[in-house]
Coordinates of C-alpha atoms in Angstrom, one line a residue:
Chain A
M1 CA 17.1 -28.8 17.5
S2 CA 14.3 -27.3 20.0
T3 CA 17.1 -25.0 21.7
A4 CA 18.0 -23.3 18.2
V5 CA 16.0 -20.1 17.2
L6 CA 16.2 -21.0 13.5
A7 CA 17.0 -24.1 11.9
V8 CA 17.3 -24.4 8.1
E9 CA 17.6 -27.7 6.2
G10 CA 18.4 -28.4 2.7
L11 CA 16.8 -25.1 1.5
T12 CA 16.6 -24.6 -2.2
V13 CA 14.9 -21.7 -3.8
Y14 CA 14.2 -21.0 -7.3
R15 CA 13.6 -17.7 -9.2
D16 CA 11.9 -18.7 -12.4
T17 CA 14.1 -21.6 -13.6
Y18 CA 17.2 -20.7 -11.9
A19 CA 18.2 -21.9 -8.2
T20 CA 19.5 -19.1 -6.6
V21 CA 19.9 -21.0 -3.3
Q22 CA 21.0 -24.4 -3.1
D23 CA 20.8 -27.0 -0.5
V24 CA 21.6 -24.5 2.4
S25 CA 21.4 -25.8 6.1
F26 CA 22.2 -24.0 9.1
A27 CA 21.1 -23.6 12.7
L28 CA 21.1 -20.1 14.9
E29 CA 21.5 -20.5 18.7
A30 CA 19.5 -18.1 21.1
G31 CA 21.6 -14.7 21.8
T32 CA 24.3 -15.4 19.0
D33 CA 25.0 -12.8 16.2
T34 CA 25.3 -14.4 12.8
A35 CA 26.3 -12.6 9.4
I36 CA 25.6 -13.6 6.1
V37 CA 28.2 -12.5 3.7
G38 CA 28.7 -13.1 -0.2
P39 CA 28.9 -11.0 -3.4
N40 CA 26.0 -9.3 -5.0
G41 CA 23.5 -11.7 -6.6
A42 CA 24.9 -14.5 -4.2
G43 CA 21.2 -15.2 -2.8
K44 CA 21.7 -13.7 0.7
S45 CA 18.4 -11.5 0.4
T46 CA 16.6 -14.6 -1.3
L47 CA 17.8 -16.8 1.6
I48 CA 16.4 -14.4 4.2
Q49 CA 13.1 -13.8 2.3
A50 CA 12.5 -17.8 1.7
I51 CA 13.1 -18.5 5.5
L52 CA 10.5 -15.8 6.3
G53 CA 8.0 -17.2 3.9
I54 CA 8.0 -14.2 1.7
L55 CA 9.4 -16.4 -1.3
P56 CA 8.4 -20.0 -1.7
R57 CA 11.1 -22.4 -1.3
R58 CA 11.3 -25.5 -3.8
S59 CA 12.5 -27.8 -1.0
G60 CA 14.0 -28.0 2.5
D61 CA 12.6 -27.4 6.0
V62 CA 12.5 -24.2 8.2
F63 CA 11.9 -24.2 11.7
W64 CA 11.3 -21.1 13.9
L65 CA 11.7 -21.9 17.7
G66 CA 10.9 -25.2 16.9
H67 CA 7.7 -24.6 14.8
P68 CA 7.8 -25.3 11.2
L69 CA 7.1 -22.7 8.4
S70 CA 4.6 -24.4 6.0
R71 CA 5.1 -24.5 2.4
R72 CA 2.9 -21.7 1.9
G73 CA 4.8 -19.4 4.4
V74 CA 2.3 -19.9 7.4
L75 CA 4.0 -19.7 10.9
S76 CA 2.1 -19.2 14.2
P77 CA 1.4 -15.7 15.0
K78 CA 2.8 -16.3 18.4
V79 CA 5.8 -17.4 17.0
R80 CA 6.0 -14.4 14.3
Q81 CA 5.9 -11.8 16.9
Q82 CA 9.1 -12.8 18.5
I83 CA 10.8 -12.0 15.1
A84 CA 11.7 -8.6 13.9
Y85 CA 12.8 -8.2 10.3
L86 CA 14.1 -4.9 8.7
P87 CA 14.4 -5.1 5.0
Q88 CA 16.8 -3.3 3.1
N89 CA 14.5 -0.3 1.6
F90 CA 12.1 -0.3 4.4
L91 CA 10.5 3.2 4.2
F92 CA 11.7 3.9 0.9
D93 CA 8.6 6.0 -0.1
R94 CA 8.9 8.6 2.1
R95 CA 5.9 10.3 0.9
I96 CA 3.8 8.0 2.8
P97 CA 2.3 10.0 5.7
I98 CA 3.1 8.4 8.9
T99 CA 4.6 9.5 12.2
V100 CA 7.5 7.8 14.1
N101 CA 4.9 6.9 16.9
E102 CA 2.7 5.2 14.4
L103 CA 5.4 3.3 12.8
V104 CA 6.8 2.1 16.0
A105 CA 3.4 1.1 16.9
L106 CA 3.2 -1.4 13.9
G107 CA 5.8 -3.4 15.4
W108 CA 3.9 -3.7 18.9
D109 CA 0.5 -4.5 17.1
D110 CA -0.8 -8.3 16.7
L111 CA -1.9 -7.9 13.0
G112 CA -5.3 -9.8 13.2
L113 CA -8.9 -8.1 13.0
K114 CA -8.9 -5.4 15.6
L115 CA -10.7 -2.1 16.1
P116 CA -8.0 0.9 15.4
W117 CA -8.4 2.2 19.0
A118 CA -8.1 -1.2 20.7
N119 CA -5.5 -1.3 23.5
Q120 CA -4.5 2.2 22.9
K121 CA -3.1 2.7 26.2
Q122 CA -0.6 -0.1 26.3
R123 CA 0.4 0.5 23.1
R124 CA 1.1 4.3 23.4
L125 CA 3.0 3.3 26.5
A126 CA 5.2 0.6 24.9
V127 CA 6.1 3.1 21.8
R128 CA 7.1 5.8 24.6
R129 CA 9.4 3.2 26.3
A130 CA 10.9 2.0 23.1
L131 CA 11.4 5.6 21.6
E132 CA 13.2 6.5 25.2
R133 CA 15.2 3.7 25.1
V134 CA 16.6 4.5 21.6
D135 CA 16.7 8.2 22.7
A136 CA 14.3 9.3 20.0
L137 CA 11.4 10.3 22.1
H138 CA 11.5 13.7 20.8
L139 CA 11.0 12.3 17.5
G140 CA 7.7 10.4 18.2
S141 CA 5.4 12.9 16.5
Q142 CA 7.6 13.6 13.4
P143 CA 6.6 12.3 10.1
I144 CA 9.1 9.8 8.8
S145 CA 9.8 12.1 5.7
R146 CA 11.6 14.6 8.2
L147 CA 14.3 12.3 9.4
S148 CA 17.9 11.9 8.9
G149 CA 19.1 8.6 8.1
G150 CA 20.5 8.0 11.6
E151 CA 17.1 9.1 13.0
T152 CA 15.4 6.8 10.6
K153 CA 17.8 4.0 11.9
R154 CA 16.7 4.7 15.4
A155 CA 13.3 4.6 14.8
L156 CA 13.6 1.2 13.0
L157 CA 15.4 0.1 16.2
A158 CA 12.5 1.3 18.4
Y159 CA 10.3 -0.6 15.9
C160 CA 12.3 -4.0 16.8
L161 CA 12.4 -2.9 20.4
V162 CA 8.5 -2.3 21.0
R163 CA 7.8 -5.9 22.0
P164 CA 10.1 -8.6 23.5
R165 CA 11.6 -10.6 20.5
R166 CA 14.1 -13.6 20.4
L167 CA 15.5 -12.9 16.8
L168 CA 16.3 -9.9 14.6
I169 CA 16.8 -10.0 10.8
L170 CA 18.7 -7.2 9.3
D171 CA 19.1 -7.0 5.6
E172 CA 22.0 -4.6 5.2
A173 CA 20.7 -2.4 8.2
S174 CA 23.4 0.1 7.9
A175 CA 22.8 0.8 4.3
G176 CA 23.0 4.6 3.6
L177 CA 24.3 5.8 6.6
D178 CA 27.8 7.7 6.7
V179 CA 30.7 6.3 8.7
R180 CA 29.8 8.2 12.2
S181 CA 26.2 7.2 11.8
E182 CA 27.0 3.6 11.2
S183 CA 29.4 3.4 14.0
D184 CA 26.5 4.9 16.2
F185 CA 24.0 2.6 14.7
Y186 CA 26.0 -0.6 15.6
Q187 CA 26.7 0.8 19.1
L188 CA 23.2 1.0 20.0
L189 CA 22.4 -2.2 18.2
Y190 CA 24.6 -4.2 20.4
Q191 CA 23.7 -2.3 23.7
L192 CA 20.2 -3.5 22.8
K193 CA 21.6 -7.1 21.8
Q194 CA 23.0 -7.2 25.2
E195 CA 19.8 -5.8 27.0
Q196 CA 17.2 -7.9 25.2
G197 CA 19.2 -10.9 24.6
W198 CA 18.4 -10.9 21.1
A199 CA 19.9 -13.4 18.4
I200 CA 20.8 -11.3 15.1
L201 CA 20.9 -12.8 11.6
Q202 CA 22.2 -9.9 9.3
I203 CA 23.5 -9.8 5.7
S204 CA 26.3 -7.3 5.8
H205 CA 29.0 -6.2 3.2
D206 CA 31.2 -4.9 5.9
L207 CA 33.5 -7.5 6.8
D208 CA 35.5 -5.6 9.3
M209 CA 32.2 -5.0 11.2
V210 CA 31.6 -8.7 10.9
R211 CA 34.8 -9.6 12.4
K212 CA 34.5 -7.1 15.1
H213 CA 31.0 -8.2 16.2
C214 CA 29.8 -11.6 15.1
D215 CA 30.0 -14.8 16.6
R216 CA 29.2 -17.0 13.4
V217 CA 29.7 -16.2 9.6
L218 CA 27.9 -17.9 6.6
C219 CA 29.4 -17.5 3.5
L220 CA 27.0 -17.8 0.8
N221 CA 27.3 -17.8 -2.8
R222 CA 24.3 -19.9 -4.1
F223 CA 25.6 -22.8 -2.1
L224 CA 26.8 -22.3 1.6
R225 CA 30.4 -22.3 1.0
C226 CA 31.3 -22.3 4.5
Q227 CA 30.5 -21.4 8.1
G228 CA 32.0 -21.0 11.2
T229 CA 33.7 -18.1 13.6
P230 CA 34.8 -15.0 11.8
D231 CA 38.4 -16.2 12.0
Y232 CA 37.8 -19.4 9.9
A233 CA 35.2 -18.4 7.7
L234 CA 36.8 -14.9 6.7
A235 CA 40.0 -16.5 6.5
P236 CA 41.8 -15.7 2.9
D237 CA 40.9 -19.2 1.4
N238 CA 37.4 -19.1 2.4
L239 CA 36.9 -15.6 1.0
V240 CA 38.4 -16.7 -2.4
A241 CA 35.9 -19.5 -2.6
V242 CA 33.2 -17.0 -1.9
Y243 CA 34.3 -13.6 -3.8
G244 CA 36.9 -14.9 -6.0
S245 CA 40.7 -14.2 -5.9
E246 CA 40.3 -10.7 -7.1
F247 CA 38.5 -9.3 -4.3
V248 CA 40.8 -10.9 -1.9
R249 CA 43.9 -9.5 -3.5
Y250 CA 42.1 -5.9 -3.5
R251 CA 41.4 -6.5 0.4
H252 CA 44.9 -7.5 1.0
H253 CA 46.5 -4.3 -0.6
H254 CA 43.8 -1.8 1.1
Chain B
M1 CA -13.6 2.0 -44.0
H2 CA -14.9 5.2 -42.9
G3 CA -18.4 5.6 -42.9
A4 CA -19.1 2.0 -43.7
R5 CA -21.5 2.0 -40.6
P6 CA -23.2 5.0 -39.5
E7 CA -22.2 6.2 -36.3
P8 CA -25.0 5.3 -33.6
Q9 CA -27.1 8.2 -32.4
T10 CA -26.1 7.4 -28.7
A11 CA -22.5 8.1 -29.6
S12 CA -23.1 11.4 -31.2
P13 CA -21.2 14.2 -29.2
R14 CA -23.5 16.4 -27.1
K15 CA -23.1 18.8 -24.3
P16 CA -23.4 17.1 -21.1
Q17 CA -26.6 17.1 -19.5
T18 CA -27.1 20.1 -17.3
A19 CA -28.2 19.7 -13.6
F20 CA -31.4 21.4 -13.9
P21 CA -34.1 22.8 -16.2
R22 CA -33.1 26.3 -16.5
K23 CA -35.6 28.7 -14.8
P24 CA -36.2 32.0 -17.1
Q25 CA -33.7 34.3 -16.6
T26 CA -35.1 37.5 -14.5
A27 CA -33.4 41.0 -14.8
N28 CA -33.2 41.4 -11.2
R29 CA -31.5 38.3 -10.2
S30 CA -29.6 38.7 -6.8
P31 CA -27.4 36.6 -4.8
M32 CA -30.3 36.0 -2.3
S33 CA -32.4 35.0 -4.8
D34 CA -29.9 32.6 -5.9
L35 CA -29.3 31.2 -2.3
T36 CA -33.2 30.8 -1.9
R37 CA -33.5 29.0 -5.3
V38 CA -30.7 26.6 -4.0
I39 CA -32.5 26.0 -0.7
E40 CA -35.8 25.2 -2.4
L41 CA -34.1 23.0 -4.8
F42 CA -32.4 21.0 -2.1
Q43 CA -35.8 20.6 -0.5
L44 CA -37.0 18.5 -3.5
P45 CA -36.4 14.6 -2.7
F46 CA -34.4 13.9 -6.0
M47 CA -32.0 16.6 -4.8
Q48 CA -31.8 15.0 -1.5
R49 CA -31.2 11.7 -2.9
A50 CA -28.4 13.1 -5.2
L51 CA -26.8 15.1 -2.5
L52 CA -27.0 12.0 0.0
G53 CA -25.6 9.8 -3.2
G54 CA -22.8 12.3 -3.6
V55 CA -21.8 12.2 0.0
L56 CA -21.9 8.5 0.1
T57 CA -19.6 8.2 -3.2
G58 CA -17.5 11.0 -1.7
L59 CA -16.9 9.3 1.5
M60 CA -16.2 5.7 -0.1
G61 CA -13.6 7.2 -2.7
G62 CA -12.0 9.0 -0.2
L63 CA -11.7 6.3 2.3
M64 CA -10.4 3.7 -0.4
G65 CA -8.6 6.5 -2.5
S66 CA -6.4 6.9 0.6
F67 CA -4.8 3.6 0.1
T68 CA -5.2 3.4 -3.6
I69 CA -2.9 6.3 -4.2
L70 CA -0.1 5.1 -1.8
R71 CA 0.1 1.9 -3.6
Q72 CA 0.0 3.5 -7.0
L73 CA -3.1 1.9 -8.1
S74 CA -4.6 5.4 -9.0
F75 CA -4.9 4.1 -12.6
F76 CA -6.7 1.0 -11.8
S77 CA -9.8 3.2 -10.9
D78 CA -9.4 5.0 -14.1
A79 CA -9.0 2.0 -16.2
L80 CA -12.1 0.3 -14.4
G81 CA -14.0 3.5 -15.0
H82 CA -13.2 3.1 -18.8
S83 CA -13.9 -0.6 -19.2
A84 CA -17.2 -0.1 -17.6
L85 CA -18.4 0.9 -21.0
L86 CA -17.9 -2.4 -22.0
G87 CA -20.0 -3.8 -19.0
I88 CA -22.8 -1.2 -19.9
S89 CA -22.7 -2.2 -23.4
L90 CA -22.7 -6.1 -22.7
G91 CA -25.9 -5.2 -20.4
L92 CA -27.7 -3.3 -23.1
L93 CA -27.3 -5.9 -25.4
L94 CA -28.7 -8.6 -23.2
G95 CA -31.4 -6.2 -22.2
L96 CA -30.2 -5.5 -18.8
S97 CA -30.0 -2.2 -17.0
P98 CA -26.6 -0.9 -16.7
S99 CA -27.0 -0.6 -12.8
S100 CA -27.6 -4.4 -12.5
V101 CA -24.4 -5.1 -14.8
L102 CA -22.0 -2.9 -13.3
L103 CA -21.2 -4.3 -10.0
P104 CA -20.8 -7.9 -11.1
F105 CA -18.8 -6.5 -14.2
A106 CA -16.6 -4.4 -11.8
V107 CA -15.8 -7.6 -9.8
L108 CA -14.8 -9.8 -12.7
F109 CA -12.6 -6.9 -13.9
A110 CA -10.9 -6.8 -10.7
L111 CA -10.3 -10.3 -10.5
G112 CA -9.3 -10.5 -14.2
V113 CA -6.8 -7.6 -13.8
T114 CA -5.3 -9.2 -10.7
Y115 CA -5.0 -12.5 -12.4
L116 CA -3.2 -11.0 -15.7
L117 CA -0.8 -8.8 -13.2
E118 CA 0.2 -12.0 -11.5
R119 CA 0.4 -14.0 -14.5
T120 CA 2.2 -11.6 -17.0
R121 CA 4.3 -9.6 -14.4
L122 CA 4.1 -6.7 -16.8
W123 CA 3.9 -3.2 -15.4
T124 CA 0.7 -2.2 -13.9
D125 CA 0.0 1.0 -15.8
A126 CA 1.1 -0.8 -19.2
L127 CA -1.3 -4.0 -18.6
L128 CA -4.0 -1.5 -17.4
N129 CA -3.7 0.6 -20.3
I130 CA -4.2 -2.7 -22.6
V131 CA -7.1 -3.8 -20.7
Y132 CA -9.1 -0.4 -20.8
S133 CA -8.4 0.5 -24.4
S134 CA -9.6 -2.7 -25.5
S135 CA -12.5 -3.2 -23.5
L136 CA -13.4 0.7 -24.4
A137 CA -13.2 -0.3 -28.1
I138 CA -15.2 -3.4 -27.6
G139 CA -17.7 -1.5 -25.8
V140 CA -18.1 1.1 -28.5
I141 CA -18.4 -1.9 -31.1
L142 CA -21.1 -3.5 -29.0
L143 CA -22.8 -0.4 -28.7
T144 CA -23.4 -0.1 -32.5
F145 CA -25.6 -3.1 -32.3
V146 CA -27.6 -1.7 -29.5
G147 CA -29.3 0.9 -31.5
Q148 CA -30.6 3.8 -29.6
Y149 CA -29.9 3.8 -25.9
K150 CA -32.4 5.9 -24.3
G151 CA -29.9 6.7 -21.5
G152 CA -27.5 8.4 -23.8
I153 CA -23.9 8.1 -24.1
N154 CA -23.6 11.4 -22.0
N155 CA -24.9 9.8 -19.0
I156 CA -22.4 6.9 -19.3
L157 CA -19.5 9.3 -19.6
F158 CA -20.4 11.7 -17.3
G159 CA -22.9 10.2 -15.2
D160 CA -26.3 11.7 -13.8
I161 CA -26.3 12.1 -10.0
L162 CA -30.1 13.3 -10.1
A163 CA -31.0 10.1 -11.4
V164 CA -29.9 8.4 -8.3
R165 CA -32.7 6.3 -6.9
Q166 CA -33.6 4.7 -3.3
G167 CA -31.8 1.3 -4.3
D168 CA -28.7 2.8 -5.5
L169 CA -28.4 4.6 -2.2
V170 CA -29.2 1.3 -0.4
V171 CA -26.4 -0.4 -2.2
S172 CA -24.1 2.6 -1.6
T173 CA -24.8 2.7 2.0
V174 CA -24.1 -1.0 2.5
L175 CA -20.7 -0.6 0.5
L176 CA -19.6 2.2 2.7
V177 CA -20.5 0.3 5.8
V178 CA -18.4 -2.7 4.5
C179 CA -15.6 -0.4 3.3
V180 CA -15.5 1.1 6.8
V181 CA -15.5 -2.3 8.7
F182 CA -12.8 -3.7 6.4
V183 CA -10.4 -0.9 6.8
G184 CA -11.1 -0.1 10.3
L185 CA -10.6 -3.8 11.4
T186 CA -7.6 -4.4 9.4
L187 CA -6.1 -0.7 9.4
R188 CA -2.7 -1.7 11.0
S189 CA -2.2 -4.5 8.4
Q190 CA -3.1 -2.3 5.8
I191 CA -0.5 0.4 6.6
L192 CA 2.0 -2.3 7.0
L193 CA 0.9 -3.6 3.5
T194 CA 1.3 -0.1 2.1
L195 CA 4.5 0.9 3.9
H196 CA 6.3 -2.5 2.6
E197 CA 4.8 -5.6 1.4
P198 CA 7.4 -8.1 2.0
L199 CA 7.6 -7.0 5.5
A200 CA 3.9 -7.2 5.8
I201 CA 4.1 -10.9 4.8
A202 CA 7.2 -11.4 7.0
S203 CA 4.7 -10.3 10.1
G204 CA 2.2 -12.9 9.3
I205 CA -0.2 -10.8 7.0
A206 CA -1.7 -12.8 4.2
A207 CA -0.6 -10.2 1.4
S208 CA -2.5 -11.9 -1.4
A209 CA -5.9 -12.2 0.2
H210 CA -5.8 -8.7 1.5
R211 CA -4.7 -7.3 -2.0
T212 CA -7.7 -9.0 -3.7
V213 CA -10.3 -8.2 -1.1
F214 CA -8.9 -4.5 -1.3
I215 CA -8.9 -4.4 -5.2
M216 CA -12.6 -6.0 -5.3
L217 CA -13.8 -3.3 -2.8
L218 CA -12.3 -0.7 -5.0
A219 CA -14.0 -2.1 -7.8
L220 CA -17.3 -2.2 -6.2
V221 CA -16.9 1.5 -5.2
V222 CA -16.0 2.5 -8.6
G223 CA -18.8 0.3 -10.1
A224 CA -21.6 1.5 -7.9
S225 CA -20.6 5.4 -8.3
I226 CA -20.2 5.1 -12.3
K227 CA -23.9 5.9 -12.7
A228 CA -23.7 9.1 -10.7
I229 CA -20.4 10.0 -11.8
G230 CA -19.7 8.5 -15.2
V231 CA -17.0 6.8 -16.5
L232 CA -14.9 9.7 -17.4
L233 CA -14.7 11.3 -14.0
I234 CA -15.0 8.4 -11.6
S235 CA -11.2 8.4 -10.9
A236 CA -11.5 11.9 -9.6
F237 CA -13.3 10.6 -6.5
V238 CA -10.7 8.2 -5.5
V239 CA -7.5 10.4 -6.6
I240 CA -8.1 14.1 -5.7
P241 CA -9.7 14.1 -2.3
A242 CA -6.7 11.4 -1.0
C243 CA -4.0 14.1 -2.8
A244 CA -5.5 16.9 -1.1
A245 CA -5.5 14.8 2.3
R246 CA -2.1 13.9 1.8
M247 CA -0.7 17.5 1.5
L248 CA -2.7 18.2 5.0
S249 CA -1.9 15.0 6.8
R250 CA 0.8 14.2 9.3
T251 CA -0.3 11.0 10.7
F252 CA -1.7 7.9 8.6
A253 CA -4.9 7.5 10.5
G254 CA -5.5 11.4 10.2
Y255 CA -5.0 11.2 6.5
V256 CA -7.4 8.2 5.6
M257 CA -10.3 10.0 7.6
L258 CA -9.5 13.5 6.3
S259 CA -9.4 11.9 2.7
A260 CA -13.0 10.6 3.2
V261 CA -14.2 13.9 4.7
L262 CA -12.9 15.9 1.9
G263 CA -14.3 13.3 -0.6
A264 CA -17.7 14.0 1.1
M265 CA -17.0 17.8 1.3
G266 CA -16.3 18.0 -2.3
A267 CA -19.3 16.4 -3.1
V268 CA -21.7 18.6 -1.2
L269 CA -19.7 21.9 -2.4
G270 CA -20.0 20.5 -6.1
M271 CA -23.7 20.1 -5.6
V272 CA -24.2 23.5 -4.3
L273 CA -22.4 24.9 -7.2
S274 CA -24.2 22.7 -9.6
A275 CA -27.6 24.1 -8.2
L276 CA -26.4 27.7 -8.1
L277 CA -24.7 28.0 -11.7
N278 CA -26.9 25.4 -13.1
L279 CA -23.9 23.4 -14.0
P280 CA -23.7 19.6 -14.7
S281 CA -23.2 18.0 -11.2
G282 CA -20.6 15.5 -11.9
P283 CA -18.1 17.9 -13.3
A284 CA -19.3 20.5 -10.8
I285 CA -18.1 18.1 -7.9
V286 CA -14.7 17.3 -9.6
T287 CA -14.1 21.0 -9.9
M288 CA -14.8 21.6 -6.3
Q289 CA -12.5 18.5 -5.7
L290 CA -9.7 20.3 -7.4
A291 CA -10.4 23.6 -5.5
I292 CA -10.1 21.9 -2.4
F293 CA -6.8 20.4 -3.9
L294 CA -5.3 23.6 -4.8
V295 CA -6.4 25.2 -1.3
A296 CA -4.6 22.3 0.3
I297 CA -1.3 22.9 -1.5
V298 CA -1.4 26.6 -0.8
L299 CA -2.4 26.4 2.8
P300 CA 0.7 26.9 5.2
R301 CA 1.7 23.3 6.2
A302 CA 2.5 23.9 9.8
K303 CA -0.8 25.2 10.8
L304 CA -2.5 21.8 9.5
S305 CA 0.2 19.2 10.4
T306 CA -1.1 18.4 13.7
V307 CA -3.8 16.0 11.9

């Protein structure tokens, strides 16, 4: 178990009186790319939020790099820093005055009590390197309100990249991008994954992308219906179990 | 039931108290003599205390307001301001001075509202509306039992910055230092919490504790400022400088500092305007804050967007 970046055992999460995620167990190995697929309301975001400690869990255990996540969602800061999480609607309020440099720097900071100007030099250098790597150095002083969808995603990748990580968690990372920008985003993401040795856990609705890039697939519809390689997990029988037969007929005809 | 109970004298509508006893008007008043009069006025100890009180309130309101508006808590300061009337009435009923009641009341109000929000999960503005209108109603009812309040309802509604005492300044200074230290040491966490709370939690920030501390500090700032500004106008100190700063800022850190500076600037300009035209000081300050906001909207953004 100590080799797993993330281990989830018998996780059950309730929203009010309804179990949105029930008895889910899986493990993520270092450097692998795992997709969570399932219809809307299947509990994908709930699962991710529970394993990060954002939502409380009813039962089950979560281990990050061998460290347990407490019932109250507390995890050692050293472990937290090795995980980057990009929520689906991150930066939805573009009226907040913040530049790309400041946003990326937030990914670098330890978030304890610190003077605002502490480690300014190292922070600036790390931000510069991260932006350079995603070809967005010119965007550094731009407010986020002026970025296009594609530029925003690059800034967010710089936010993940600004300090060494073991695992990226993406909740529909490509949402809101057109086909071209989406393709650019995934190209850059997988280049960085290779370089950095990231493991990725991502929620995706794009089954073709999942088939192309991911090593493993978790099919979720409240329960974990199946897990395995894309060829196995996305086989028609399994898709029927997760999405229902209508969806599979639709995909077959298109 | 109209007229069942006579209106208390304290609640009778009166013109807000003017800042200074009006000097006899002279036929040959010139701008220079006005300026001299203002300079003379600001040499008086009570005016200096008022100015300092205004600056401290402006700095605190601007600093805390910068986060307040982004977190869509603007209405909280307004609701607390209105609800403070209940605290003041309770204090008067118990024979305590408004100053000694306001701070504990503000803290209790903040904790109560936070509890209700988490418990009911209702919309913030709807819940705050229930809290403030009902506490205002109860406050007014309690006032009818108090009899004549020598401070007058106008002082509660519009404040009296000229009545600021040494002790009030000490409280404001300590509170400002606490706010600066808190915001300074947790700035990164505050920014992340403002941007996206779930992400902040995922990064290991104790969001609930931060939220409670922030809302208590905001409540204390509002509570400490009510005596000078009044329950009706206090939210302007939290909201207007921050909105003006937002119009002029590009970076988050610059925005927070500019908001505090504009808060203080509004207070100074408002006090001068008040002395110059013999206007009530609280409304004069808010008018100057509005003027700053309007200038911020009109100013070409490109020139100022380096902040």
